[in-house]
mmCIF file of C-alpha atoms in Angstrom:
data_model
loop_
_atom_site.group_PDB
_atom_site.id
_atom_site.type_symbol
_atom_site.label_atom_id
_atom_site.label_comp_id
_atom_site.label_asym_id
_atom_site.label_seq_id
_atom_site.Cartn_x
_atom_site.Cartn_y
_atom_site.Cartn_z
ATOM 1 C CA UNK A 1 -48.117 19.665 -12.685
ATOM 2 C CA UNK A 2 -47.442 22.817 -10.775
ATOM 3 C CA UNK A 3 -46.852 21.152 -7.538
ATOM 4 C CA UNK A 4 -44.196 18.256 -9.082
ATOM 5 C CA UNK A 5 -41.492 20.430 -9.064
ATOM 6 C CA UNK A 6 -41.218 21.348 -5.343
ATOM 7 C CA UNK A 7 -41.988 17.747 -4.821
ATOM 8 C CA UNK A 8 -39.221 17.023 -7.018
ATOM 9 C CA UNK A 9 -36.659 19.744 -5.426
ATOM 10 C CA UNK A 10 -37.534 18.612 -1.886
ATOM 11 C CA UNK A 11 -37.444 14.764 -3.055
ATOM 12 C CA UNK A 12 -33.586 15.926 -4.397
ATOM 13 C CA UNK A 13 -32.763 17.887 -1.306
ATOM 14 C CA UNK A 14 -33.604 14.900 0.986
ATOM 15 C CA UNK A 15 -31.276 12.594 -1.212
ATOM 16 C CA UNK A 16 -28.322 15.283 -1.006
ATOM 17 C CA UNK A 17 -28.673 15.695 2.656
ATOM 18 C CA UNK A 18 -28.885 11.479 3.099
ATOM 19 C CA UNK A 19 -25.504 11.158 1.406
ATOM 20 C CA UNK A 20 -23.852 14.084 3.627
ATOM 21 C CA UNK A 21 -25.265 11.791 6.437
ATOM 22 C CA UNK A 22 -23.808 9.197 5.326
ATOM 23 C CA UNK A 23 -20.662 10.500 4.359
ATOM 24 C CA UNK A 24 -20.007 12.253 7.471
ATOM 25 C CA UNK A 25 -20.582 9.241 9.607
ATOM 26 C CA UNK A 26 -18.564 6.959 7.501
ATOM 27 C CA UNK A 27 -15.958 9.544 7.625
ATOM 28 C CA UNK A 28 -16.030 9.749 11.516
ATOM 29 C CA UNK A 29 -17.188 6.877 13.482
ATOM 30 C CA UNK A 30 -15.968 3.713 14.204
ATOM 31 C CA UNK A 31 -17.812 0.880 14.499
ATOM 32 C CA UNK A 32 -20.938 -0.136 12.133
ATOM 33 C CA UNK A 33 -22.611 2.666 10.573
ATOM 34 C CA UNK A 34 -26.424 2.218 11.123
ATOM 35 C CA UNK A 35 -29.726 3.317 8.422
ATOM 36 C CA UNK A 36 -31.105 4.534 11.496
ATOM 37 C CA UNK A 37 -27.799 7.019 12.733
ATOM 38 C CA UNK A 38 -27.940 7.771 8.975
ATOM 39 C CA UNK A 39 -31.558 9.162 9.193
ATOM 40 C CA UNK A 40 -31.200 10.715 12.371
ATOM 41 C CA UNK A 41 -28.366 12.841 11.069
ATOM 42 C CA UNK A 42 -29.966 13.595 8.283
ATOM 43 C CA UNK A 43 -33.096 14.582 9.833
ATOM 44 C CA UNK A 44 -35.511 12.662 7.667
ATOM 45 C CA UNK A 45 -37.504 9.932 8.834
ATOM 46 C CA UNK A 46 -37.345 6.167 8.038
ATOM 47 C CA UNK A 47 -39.325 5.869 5.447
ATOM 48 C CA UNK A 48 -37.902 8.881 3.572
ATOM 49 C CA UNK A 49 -34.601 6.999 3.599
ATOM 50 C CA UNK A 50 -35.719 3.652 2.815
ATOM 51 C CA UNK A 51 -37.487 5.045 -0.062
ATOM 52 C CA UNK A 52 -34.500 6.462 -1.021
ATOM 53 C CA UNK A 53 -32.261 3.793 -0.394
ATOM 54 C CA UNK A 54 -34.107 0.408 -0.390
ATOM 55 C CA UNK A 55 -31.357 -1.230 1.250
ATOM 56 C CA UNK A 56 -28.314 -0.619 2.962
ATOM 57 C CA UNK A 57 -26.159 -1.818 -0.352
ATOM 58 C CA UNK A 58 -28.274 0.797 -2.401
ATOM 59 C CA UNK A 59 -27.148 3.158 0.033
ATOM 60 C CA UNK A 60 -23.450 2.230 0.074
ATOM 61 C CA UNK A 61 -23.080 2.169 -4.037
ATOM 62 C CA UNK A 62 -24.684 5.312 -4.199
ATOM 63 C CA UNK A 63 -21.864 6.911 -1.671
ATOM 64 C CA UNK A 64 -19.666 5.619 -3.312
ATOM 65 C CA UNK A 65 -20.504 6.775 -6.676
ATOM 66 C CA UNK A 66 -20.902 10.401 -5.081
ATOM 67 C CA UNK A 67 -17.211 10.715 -4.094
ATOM 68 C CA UNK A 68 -15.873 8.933 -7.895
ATOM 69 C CA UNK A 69 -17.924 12.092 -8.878
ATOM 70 C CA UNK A 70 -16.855 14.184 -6.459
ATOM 71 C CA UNK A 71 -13.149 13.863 -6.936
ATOM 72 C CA UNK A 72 -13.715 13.896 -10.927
ATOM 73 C CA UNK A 73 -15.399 17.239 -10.505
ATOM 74 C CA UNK A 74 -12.402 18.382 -8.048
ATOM 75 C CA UNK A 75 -10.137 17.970 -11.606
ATOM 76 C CA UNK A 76 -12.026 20.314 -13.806
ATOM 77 C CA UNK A 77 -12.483 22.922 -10.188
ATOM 78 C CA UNK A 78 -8.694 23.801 -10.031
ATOM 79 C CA UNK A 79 -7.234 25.830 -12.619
ATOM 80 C CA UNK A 80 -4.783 28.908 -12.616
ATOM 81 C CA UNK A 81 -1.650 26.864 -11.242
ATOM 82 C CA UNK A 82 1.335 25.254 -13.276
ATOM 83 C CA UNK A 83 -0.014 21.587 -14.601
ATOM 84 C CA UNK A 84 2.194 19.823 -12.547
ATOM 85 C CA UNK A 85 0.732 22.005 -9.019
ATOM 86 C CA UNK A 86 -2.291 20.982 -10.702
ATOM 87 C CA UNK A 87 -1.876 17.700 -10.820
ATOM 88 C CA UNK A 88 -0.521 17.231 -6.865
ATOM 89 C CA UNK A 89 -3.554 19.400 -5.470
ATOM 90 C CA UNK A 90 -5.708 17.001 -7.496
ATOM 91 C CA UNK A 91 -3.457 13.465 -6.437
ATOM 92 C CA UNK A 92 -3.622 15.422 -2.943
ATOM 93 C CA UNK A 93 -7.591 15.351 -3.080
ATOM 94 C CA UNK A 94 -7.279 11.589 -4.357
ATOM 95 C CA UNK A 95 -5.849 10.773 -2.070
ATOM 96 C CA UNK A 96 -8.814 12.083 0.524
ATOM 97 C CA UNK A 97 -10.895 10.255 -1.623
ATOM 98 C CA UNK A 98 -8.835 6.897 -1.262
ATOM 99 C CA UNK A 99 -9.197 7.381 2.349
ATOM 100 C CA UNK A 100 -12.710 7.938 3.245
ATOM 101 C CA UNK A 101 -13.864 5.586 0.281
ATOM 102 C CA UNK A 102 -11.747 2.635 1.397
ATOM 103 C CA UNK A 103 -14.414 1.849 4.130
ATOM 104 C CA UNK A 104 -17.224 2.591 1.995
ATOM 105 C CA UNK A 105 -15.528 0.331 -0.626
ATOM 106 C CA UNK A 106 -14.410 -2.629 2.576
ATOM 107 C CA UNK A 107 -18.524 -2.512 3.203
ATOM 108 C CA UNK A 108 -19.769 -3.154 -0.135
ATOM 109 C CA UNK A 109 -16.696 -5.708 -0.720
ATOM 110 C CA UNK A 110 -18.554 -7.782 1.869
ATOM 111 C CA UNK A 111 -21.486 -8.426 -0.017
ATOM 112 C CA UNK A 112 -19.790 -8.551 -3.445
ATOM 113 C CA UNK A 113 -16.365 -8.894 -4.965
ATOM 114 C CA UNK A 114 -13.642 -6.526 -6.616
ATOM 115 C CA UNK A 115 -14.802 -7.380 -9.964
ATOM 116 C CA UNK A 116 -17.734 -5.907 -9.391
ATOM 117 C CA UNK A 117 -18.698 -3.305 -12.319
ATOM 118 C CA UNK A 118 -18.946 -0.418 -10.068
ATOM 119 C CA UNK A 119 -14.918 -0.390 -8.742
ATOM 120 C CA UNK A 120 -13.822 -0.918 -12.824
ATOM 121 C CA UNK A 121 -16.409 2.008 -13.741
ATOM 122 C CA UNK A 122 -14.845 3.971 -11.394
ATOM 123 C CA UNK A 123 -11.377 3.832 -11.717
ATOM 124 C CA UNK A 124 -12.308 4.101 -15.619
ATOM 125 C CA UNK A 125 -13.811 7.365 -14.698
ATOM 126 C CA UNK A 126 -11.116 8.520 -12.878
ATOM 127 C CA UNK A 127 -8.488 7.818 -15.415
ATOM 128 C CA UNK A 128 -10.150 9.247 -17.720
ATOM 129 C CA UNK A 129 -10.258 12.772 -15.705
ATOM 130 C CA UNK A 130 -6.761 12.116 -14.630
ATOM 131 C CA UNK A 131 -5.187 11.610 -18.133
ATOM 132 C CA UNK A 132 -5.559 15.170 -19.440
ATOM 133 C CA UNK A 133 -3.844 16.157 -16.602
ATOM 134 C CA UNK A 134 -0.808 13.736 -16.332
ATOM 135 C CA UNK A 135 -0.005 14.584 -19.999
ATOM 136 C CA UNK A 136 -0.139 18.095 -19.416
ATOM 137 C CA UNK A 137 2.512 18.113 -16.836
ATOM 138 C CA UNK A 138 4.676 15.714 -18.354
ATOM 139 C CA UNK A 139 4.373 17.646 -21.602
ATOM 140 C CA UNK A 140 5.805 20.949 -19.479
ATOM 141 C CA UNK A 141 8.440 18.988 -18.207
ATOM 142 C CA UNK A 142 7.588 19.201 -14.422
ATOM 143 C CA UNK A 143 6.106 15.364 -14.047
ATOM 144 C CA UNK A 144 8.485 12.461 -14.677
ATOM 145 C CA UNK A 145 7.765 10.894 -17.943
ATOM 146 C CA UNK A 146 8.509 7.155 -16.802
ATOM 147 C CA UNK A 147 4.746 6.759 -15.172
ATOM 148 C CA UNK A 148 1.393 6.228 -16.535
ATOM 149 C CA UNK A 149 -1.491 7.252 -14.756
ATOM 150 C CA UNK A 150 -2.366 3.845 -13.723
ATOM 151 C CA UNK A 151 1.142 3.278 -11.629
ATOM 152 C CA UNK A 152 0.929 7.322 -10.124
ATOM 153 C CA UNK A 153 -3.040 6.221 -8.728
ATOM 154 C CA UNK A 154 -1.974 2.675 -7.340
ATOM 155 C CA UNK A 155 1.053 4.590 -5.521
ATOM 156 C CA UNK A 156 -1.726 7.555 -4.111
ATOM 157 C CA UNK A 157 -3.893 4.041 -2.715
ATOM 158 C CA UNK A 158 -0.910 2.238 -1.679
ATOM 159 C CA UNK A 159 0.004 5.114 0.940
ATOM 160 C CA UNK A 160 -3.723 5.609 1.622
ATOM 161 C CA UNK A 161 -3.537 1.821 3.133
ATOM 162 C CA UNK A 162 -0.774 2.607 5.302
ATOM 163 C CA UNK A 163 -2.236 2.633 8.892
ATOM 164 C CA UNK A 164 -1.982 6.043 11.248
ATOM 165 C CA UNK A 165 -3.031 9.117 11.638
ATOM 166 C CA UNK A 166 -3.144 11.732 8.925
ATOM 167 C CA UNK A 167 -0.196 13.557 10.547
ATOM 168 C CA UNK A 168 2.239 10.511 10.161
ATOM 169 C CA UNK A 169 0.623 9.572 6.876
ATOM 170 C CA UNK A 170 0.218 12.483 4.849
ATOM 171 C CA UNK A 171 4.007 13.545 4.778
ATOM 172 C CA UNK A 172 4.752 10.326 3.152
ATOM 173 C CA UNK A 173 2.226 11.108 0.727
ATOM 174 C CA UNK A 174 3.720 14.212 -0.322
ATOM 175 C CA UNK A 175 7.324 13.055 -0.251
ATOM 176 C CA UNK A 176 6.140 10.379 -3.180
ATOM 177 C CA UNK A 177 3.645 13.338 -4.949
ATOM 178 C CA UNK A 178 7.305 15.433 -5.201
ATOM 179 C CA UNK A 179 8.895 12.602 -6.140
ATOM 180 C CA UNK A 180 6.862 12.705 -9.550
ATOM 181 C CA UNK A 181 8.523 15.960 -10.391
ATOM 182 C CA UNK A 182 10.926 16.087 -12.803
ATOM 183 C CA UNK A 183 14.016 17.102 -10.000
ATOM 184 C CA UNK A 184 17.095 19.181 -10.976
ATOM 185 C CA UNK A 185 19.704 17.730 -8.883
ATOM 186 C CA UNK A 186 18.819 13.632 -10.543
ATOM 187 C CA UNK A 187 22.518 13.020 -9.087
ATOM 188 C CA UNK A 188 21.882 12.178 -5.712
ATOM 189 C CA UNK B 1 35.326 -35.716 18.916
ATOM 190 C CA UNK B 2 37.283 -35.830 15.341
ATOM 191 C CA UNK B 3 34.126 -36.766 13.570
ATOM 192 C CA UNK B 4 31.842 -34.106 15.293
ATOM 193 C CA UNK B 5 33.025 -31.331 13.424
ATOM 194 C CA UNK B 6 32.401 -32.288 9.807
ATOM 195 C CA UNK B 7 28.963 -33.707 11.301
ATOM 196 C CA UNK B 8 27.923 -29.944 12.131
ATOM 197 C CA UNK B 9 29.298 -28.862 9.283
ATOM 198 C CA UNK B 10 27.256 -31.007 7.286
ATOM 199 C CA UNK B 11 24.305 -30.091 9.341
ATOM 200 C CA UNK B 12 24.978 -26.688 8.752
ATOM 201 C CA UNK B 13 24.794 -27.289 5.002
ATOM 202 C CA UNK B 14 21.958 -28.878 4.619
ATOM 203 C CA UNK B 15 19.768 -26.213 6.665
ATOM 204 C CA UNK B 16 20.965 -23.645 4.260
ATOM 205 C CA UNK B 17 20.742 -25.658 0.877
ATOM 206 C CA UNK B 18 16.970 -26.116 2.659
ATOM 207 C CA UNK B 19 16.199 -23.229 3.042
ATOM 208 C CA UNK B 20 17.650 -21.836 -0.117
ATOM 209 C CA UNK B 21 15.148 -24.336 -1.692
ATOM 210 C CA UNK B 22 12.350 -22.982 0.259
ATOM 211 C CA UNK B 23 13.263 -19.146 -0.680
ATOM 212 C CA UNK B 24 13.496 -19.655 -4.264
ATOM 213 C CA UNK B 25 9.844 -21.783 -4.163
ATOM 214 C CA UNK B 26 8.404 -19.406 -2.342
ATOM 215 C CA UNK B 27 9.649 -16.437 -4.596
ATOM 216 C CA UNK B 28 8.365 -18.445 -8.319
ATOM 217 C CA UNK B 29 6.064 -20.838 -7.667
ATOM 218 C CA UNK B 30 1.937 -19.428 -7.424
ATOM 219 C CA UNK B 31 0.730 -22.026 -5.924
ATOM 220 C CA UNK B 32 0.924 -23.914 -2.106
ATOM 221 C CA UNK B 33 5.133 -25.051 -1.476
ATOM 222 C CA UNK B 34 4.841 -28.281 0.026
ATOM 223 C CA UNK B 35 7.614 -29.789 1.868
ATOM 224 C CA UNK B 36 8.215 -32.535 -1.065
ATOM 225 C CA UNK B 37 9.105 -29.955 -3.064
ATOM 226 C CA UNK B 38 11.348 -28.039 -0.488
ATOM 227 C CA UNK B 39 13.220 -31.695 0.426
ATOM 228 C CA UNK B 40 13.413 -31.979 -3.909
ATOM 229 C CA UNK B 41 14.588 -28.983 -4.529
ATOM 230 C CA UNK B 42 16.911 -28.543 -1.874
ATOM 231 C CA UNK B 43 18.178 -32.669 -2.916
ATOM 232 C CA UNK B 44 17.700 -33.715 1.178
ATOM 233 C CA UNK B 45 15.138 -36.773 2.258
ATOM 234 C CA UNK B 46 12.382 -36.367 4.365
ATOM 235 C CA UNK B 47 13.831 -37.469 7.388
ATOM 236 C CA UNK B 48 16.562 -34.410 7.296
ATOM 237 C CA UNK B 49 13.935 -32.036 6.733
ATOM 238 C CA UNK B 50 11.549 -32.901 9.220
ATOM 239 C CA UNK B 51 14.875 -33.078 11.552
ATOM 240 C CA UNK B 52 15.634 -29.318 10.708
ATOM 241 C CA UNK B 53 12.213 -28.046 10.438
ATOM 242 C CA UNK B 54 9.681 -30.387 12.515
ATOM 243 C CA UNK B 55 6.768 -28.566 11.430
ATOM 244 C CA UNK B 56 5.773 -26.343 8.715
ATOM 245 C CA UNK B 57 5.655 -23.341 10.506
ATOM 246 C CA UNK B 58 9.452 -23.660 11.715
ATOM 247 C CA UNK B 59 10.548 -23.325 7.904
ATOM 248 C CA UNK B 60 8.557 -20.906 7.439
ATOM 249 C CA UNK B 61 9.593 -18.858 10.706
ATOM 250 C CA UNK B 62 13.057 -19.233 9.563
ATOM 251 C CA UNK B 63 12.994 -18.539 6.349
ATOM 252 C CA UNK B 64 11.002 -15.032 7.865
ATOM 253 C CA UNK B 65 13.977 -14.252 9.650
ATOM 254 C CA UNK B 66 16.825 -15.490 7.479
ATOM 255 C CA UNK B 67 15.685 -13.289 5.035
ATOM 256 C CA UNK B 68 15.713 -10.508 7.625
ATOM 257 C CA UNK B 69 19.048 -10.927 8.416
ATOM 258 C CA UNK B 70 19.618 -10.744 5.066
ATOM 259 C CA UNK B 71 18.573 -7.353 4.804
ATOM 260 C CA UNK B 72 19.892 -6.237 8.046
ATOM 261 C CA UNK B 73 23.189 -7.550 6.767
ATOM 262 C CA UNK B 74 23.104 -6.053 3.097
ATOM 263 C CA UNK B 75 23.206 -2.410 5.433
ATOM 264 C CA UNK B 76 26.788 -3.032 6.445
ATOM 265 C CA UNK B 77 28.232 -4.237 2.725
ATOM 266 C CA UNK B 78 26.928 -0.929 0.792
ATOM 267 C CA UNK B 79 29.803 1.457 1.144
ATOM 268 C CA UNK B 80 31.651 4.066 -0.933
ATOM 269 C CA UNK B 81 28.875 5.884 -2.243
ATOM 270 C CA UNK B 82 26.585 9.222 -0.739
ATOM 271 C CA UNK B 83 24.748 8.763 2.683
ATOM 272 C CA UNK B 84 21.551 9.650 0.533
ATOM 273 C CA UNK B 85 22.336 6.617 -2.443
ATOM 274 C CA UNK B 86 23.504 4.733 0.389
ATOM 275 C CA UNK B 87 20.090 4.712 2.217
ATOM 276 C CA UNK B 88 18.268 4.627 -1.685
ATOM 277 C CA UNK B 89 19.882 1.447 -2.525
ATOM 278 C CA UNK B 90 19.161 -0.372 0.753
ATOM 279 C CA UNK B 91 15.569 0.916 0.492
ATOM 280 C CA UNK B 92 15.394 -0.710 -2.747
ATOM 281 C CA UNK B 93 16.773 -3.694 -1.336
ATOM 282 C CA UNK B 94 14.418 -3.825 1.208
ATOM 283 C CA UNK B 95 11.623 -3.303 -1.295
ATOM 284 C CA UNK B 96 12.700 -6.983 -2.790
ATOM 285 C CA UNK B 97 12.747 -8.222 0.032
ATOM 286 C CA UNK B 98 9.320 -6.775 1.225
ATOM 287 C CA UNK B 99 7.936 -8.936 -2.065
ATOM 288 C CA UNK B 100 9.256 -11.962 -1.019
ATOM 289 C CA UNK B 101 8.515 -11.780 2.486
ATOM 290 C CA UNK B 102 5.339 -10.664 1.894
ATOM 291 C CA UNK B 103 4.347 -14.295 1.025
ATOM 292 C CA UNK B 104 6.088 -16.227 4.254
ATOM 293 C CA UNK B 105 4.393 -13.549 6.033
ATOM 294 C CA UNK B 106 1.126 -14.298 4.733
ATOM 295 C CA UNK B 107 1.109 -17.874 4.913
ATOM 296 C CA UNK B 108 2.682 -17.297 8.763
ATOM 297 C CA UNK B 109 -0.238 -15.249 9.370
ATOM 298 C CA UNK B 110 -3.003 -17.784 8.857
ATOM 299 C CA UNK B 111 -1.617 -19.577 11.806
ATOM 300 C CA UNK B 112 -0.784 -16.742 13.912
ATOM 301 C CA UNK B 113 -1.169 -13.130 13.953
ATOM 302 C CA UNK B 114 0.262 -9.929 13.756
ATOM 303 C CA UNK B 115 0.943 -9.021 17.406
ATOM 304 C CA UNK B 116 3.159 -12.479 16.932
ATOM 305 C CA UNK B 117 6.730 -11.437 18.176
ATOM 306 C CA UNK B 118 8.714 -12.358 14.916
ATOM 307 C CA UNK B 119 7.108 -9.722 13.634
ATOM 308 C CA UNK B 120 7.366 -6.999 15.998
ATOM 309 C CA UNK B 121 11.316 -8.529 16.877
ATOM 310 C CA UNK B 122 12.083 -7.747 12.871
ATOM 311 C CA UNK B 123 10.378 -4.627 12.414
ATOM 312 C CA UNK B 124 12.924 -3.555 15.568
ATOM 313 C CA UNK B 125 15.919 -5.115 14.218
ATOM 314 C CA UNK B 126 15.380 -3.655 10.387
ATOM 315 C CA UNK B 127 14.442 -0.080 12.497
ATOM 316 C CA UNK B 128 17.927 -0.293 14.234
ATOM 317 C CA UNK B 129 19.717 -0.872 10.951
ATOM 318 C CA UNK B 130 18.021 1.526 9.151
ATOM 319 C CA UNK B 131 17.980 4.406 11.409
ATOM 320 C CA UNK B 132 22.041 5.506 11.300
ATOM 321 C CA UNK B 133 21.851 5.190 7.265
ATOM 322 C CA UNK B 134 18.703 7.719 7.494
ATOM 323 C CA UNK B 135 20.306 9.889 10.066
ATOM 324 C CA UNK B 136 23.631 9.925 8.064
ATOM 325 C CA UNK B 137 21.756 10.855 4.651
ATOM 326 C CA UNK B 138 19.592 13.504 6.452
ATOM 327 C CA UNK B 139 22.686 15.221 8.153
ATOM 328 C CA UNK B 140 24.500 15.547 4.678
ATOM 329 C CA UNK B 141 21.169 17.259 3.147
ATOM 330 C CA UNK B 142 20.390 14.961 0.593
ATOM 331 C CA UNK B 143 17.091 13.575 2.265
ATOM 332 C CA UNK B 144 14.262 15.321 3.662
ATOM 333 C CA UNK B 145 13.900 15.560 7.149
ATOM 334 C CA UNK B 146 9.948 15.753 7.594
ATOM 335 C CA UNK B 147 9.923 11.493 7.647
ATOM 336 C CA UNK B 148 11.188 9.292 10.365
ATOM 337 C CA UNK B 149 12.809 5.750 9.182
ATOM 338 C CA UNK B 150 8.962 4.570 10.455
ATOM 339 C CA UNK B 151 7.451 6.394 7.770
ATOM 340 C CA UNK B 152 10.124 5.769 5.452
ATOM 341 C CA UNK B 153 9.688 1.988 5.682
ATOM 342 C CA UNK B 154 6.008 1.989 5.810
ATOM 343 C CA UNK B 155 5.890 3.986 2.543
ATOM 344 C CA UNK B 156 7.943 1.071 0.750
ATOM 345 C CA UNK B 157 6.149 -2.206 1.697
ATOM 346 C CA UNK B 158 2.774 -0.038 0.990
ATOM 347 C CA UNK B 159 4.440 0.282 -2.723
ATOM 348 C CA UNK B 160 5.666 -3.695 -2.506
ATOM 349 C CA UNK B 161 1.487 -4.388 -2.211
ATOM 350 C CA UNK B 162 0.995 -2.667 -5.359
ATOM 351 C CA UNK B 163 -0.346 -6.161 -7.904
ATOM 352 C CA UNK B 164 2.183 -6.041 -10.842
ATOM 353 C CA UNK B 165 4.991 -7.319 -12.666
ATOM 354 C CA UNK B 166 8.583 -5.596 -11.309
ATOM 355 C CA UNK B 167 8.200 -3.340 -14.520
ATOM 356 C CA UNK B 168 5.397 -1.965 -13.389
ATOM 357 C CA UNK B 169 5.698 -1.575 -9.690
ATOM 358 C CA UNK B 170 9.731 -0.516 -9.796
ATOM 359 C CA UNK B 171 8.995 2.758 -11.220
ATOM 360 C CA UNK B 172 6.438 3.567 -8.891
ATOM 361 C CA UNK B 173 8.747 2.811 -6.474
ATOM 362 C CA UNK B 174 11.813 4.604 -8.067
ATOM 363 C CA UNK B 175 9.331 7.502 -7.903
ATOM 364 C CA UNK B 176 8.911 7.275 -4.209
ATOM 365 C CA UNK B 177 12.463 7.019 -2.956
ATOM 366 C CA UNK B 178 13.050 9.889 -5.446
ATOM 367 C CA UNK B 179 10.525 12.071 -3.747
ATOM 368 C CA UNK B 180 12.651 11.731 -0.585
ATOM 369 C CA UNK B 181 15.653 13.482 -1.696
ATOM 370 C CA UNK B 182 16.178 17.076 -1.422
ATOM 371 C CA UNK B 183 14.843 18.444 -4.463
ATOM 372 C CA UNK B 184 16.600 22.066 -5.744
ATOM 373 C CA UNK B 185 13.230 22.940 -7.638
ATOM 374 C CA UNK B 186 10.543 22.867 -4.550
ATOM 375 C CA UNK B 187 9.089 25.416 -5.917
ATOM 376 C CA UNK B 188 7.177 23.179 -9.064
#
């Protein structure tokens, strides 16, 4: 018993460090992303990663899952702003998330389809975290109150599919976060 | 000679009651527009279809840059109001038409491709028309001047990919164009 724990921790610590791998390379490389480029970065061997990850799909879902979490997490993180700064930094971050999941998500969408329980789980996820928020700023009077939640995420992925380079798409995405707020000149 | 003229005439009204037919198929109907339906429709035979639009693809291809033209034109008959409601109101008119080209374009695009030069030709001529109204609105201080007419553009046909009934997707959209004025509360 005394030696399952480290077993356990290092067993954790390899999965952790197979994800950042992952991530990283999804994040930043072009073409296919490999198991093998994954391991290599991640400086276990094969059949560390393999155990881990059966197969490449297991790999994929589980990436994918990470970031849902990830930008969930990022909601209940912020704190100490107005709710409706609260809400852009987190659409901001969203938006990140959009991004760098959209390949992750094109990969897996090869194998399987959009119905597929894991997109619907997380986008219920995500509203859910989301919700709180929304309300909050609409309830100050900062956010618009003619949105749900629903319409204000399919804007943040509608920009994220608009092709070019962070610096030409990322203003766009701000000009549509401001114009959420509730604006005191609504006569021009 | 004498009888020429009403013969091109003529001519000239049947290619538009055709491809009035085809627009309004192609905006309601879900499923494949045949060209029984268009020569229907429209209340022409066969024979002066196929005469007007030998294949397909030439309807199609016309009806892409008809409704261009369109757009282009609807620049020039918005007057009287602000530069920035000016350029708001043709950006909502492009929006509608972004829906409804959206499907010509598609169906164009299984026989051809993206680099086609209909394409490229209409994104320039829409850019041209654009441009002064964006210029004009930015010089009177009503829109911000961190987006180019590129980015401008691109941010409305991302929102016209949005799935949804108008009720849904014209908010999001009102949203957007909103978050390109200048706003007197930055600071939220």
């Amino acid at each position: 018993v005394t030696d399952l724990l480290p077993k356990r921790a290092d067993a954790e610590r390899n999965r952790k460090k197979i994800l950042a791998a992952a991530a990283e390379l999804f994040a930043n490389s072009e073409g296919e992303v490999s198991m093998a480029e994954v391991a290599r970065l991640a400086d276990v061997g094969m059949a560390t990663l393999y155990r881990n990850f059966p197969g490449r799909m297991d790999l994929l879902e589980a990436l994918f899952t990470d970031e849902v979490d990830t930008i969930c997490e990022s909601a209940s993180a912020a704190s100490g702003e107005s709710p409706g700064a609260l809400l852009s930094s987190w659409l901001h971050r969203f938006h990140g998330f959009s991004m760098s999941k959209r390949r992750v998500a094109l990969e897996i969408l090869k194998h399987t389809d959009t119905n597929d329980p894991l997109f619907g789980g997380s986008r219920s996820k995500v509203l859910s975290v989301g919700r709180p928020m929304l309300n909050a700023a609409q309830k100050a009077g900062e956010i618009r109150e003619d949105l749900v939640l629903e319409q204000v995420l399919d804007m943040v992925v509608a920009i994220a599919t608009i092709n070019g380079p962070p610096a030409y798409v990322e203003p766009i995405l701000d000009a549509a976060i401001d114009g959420l707020r509730v604006c005191s000149n609504p006569d021009v």
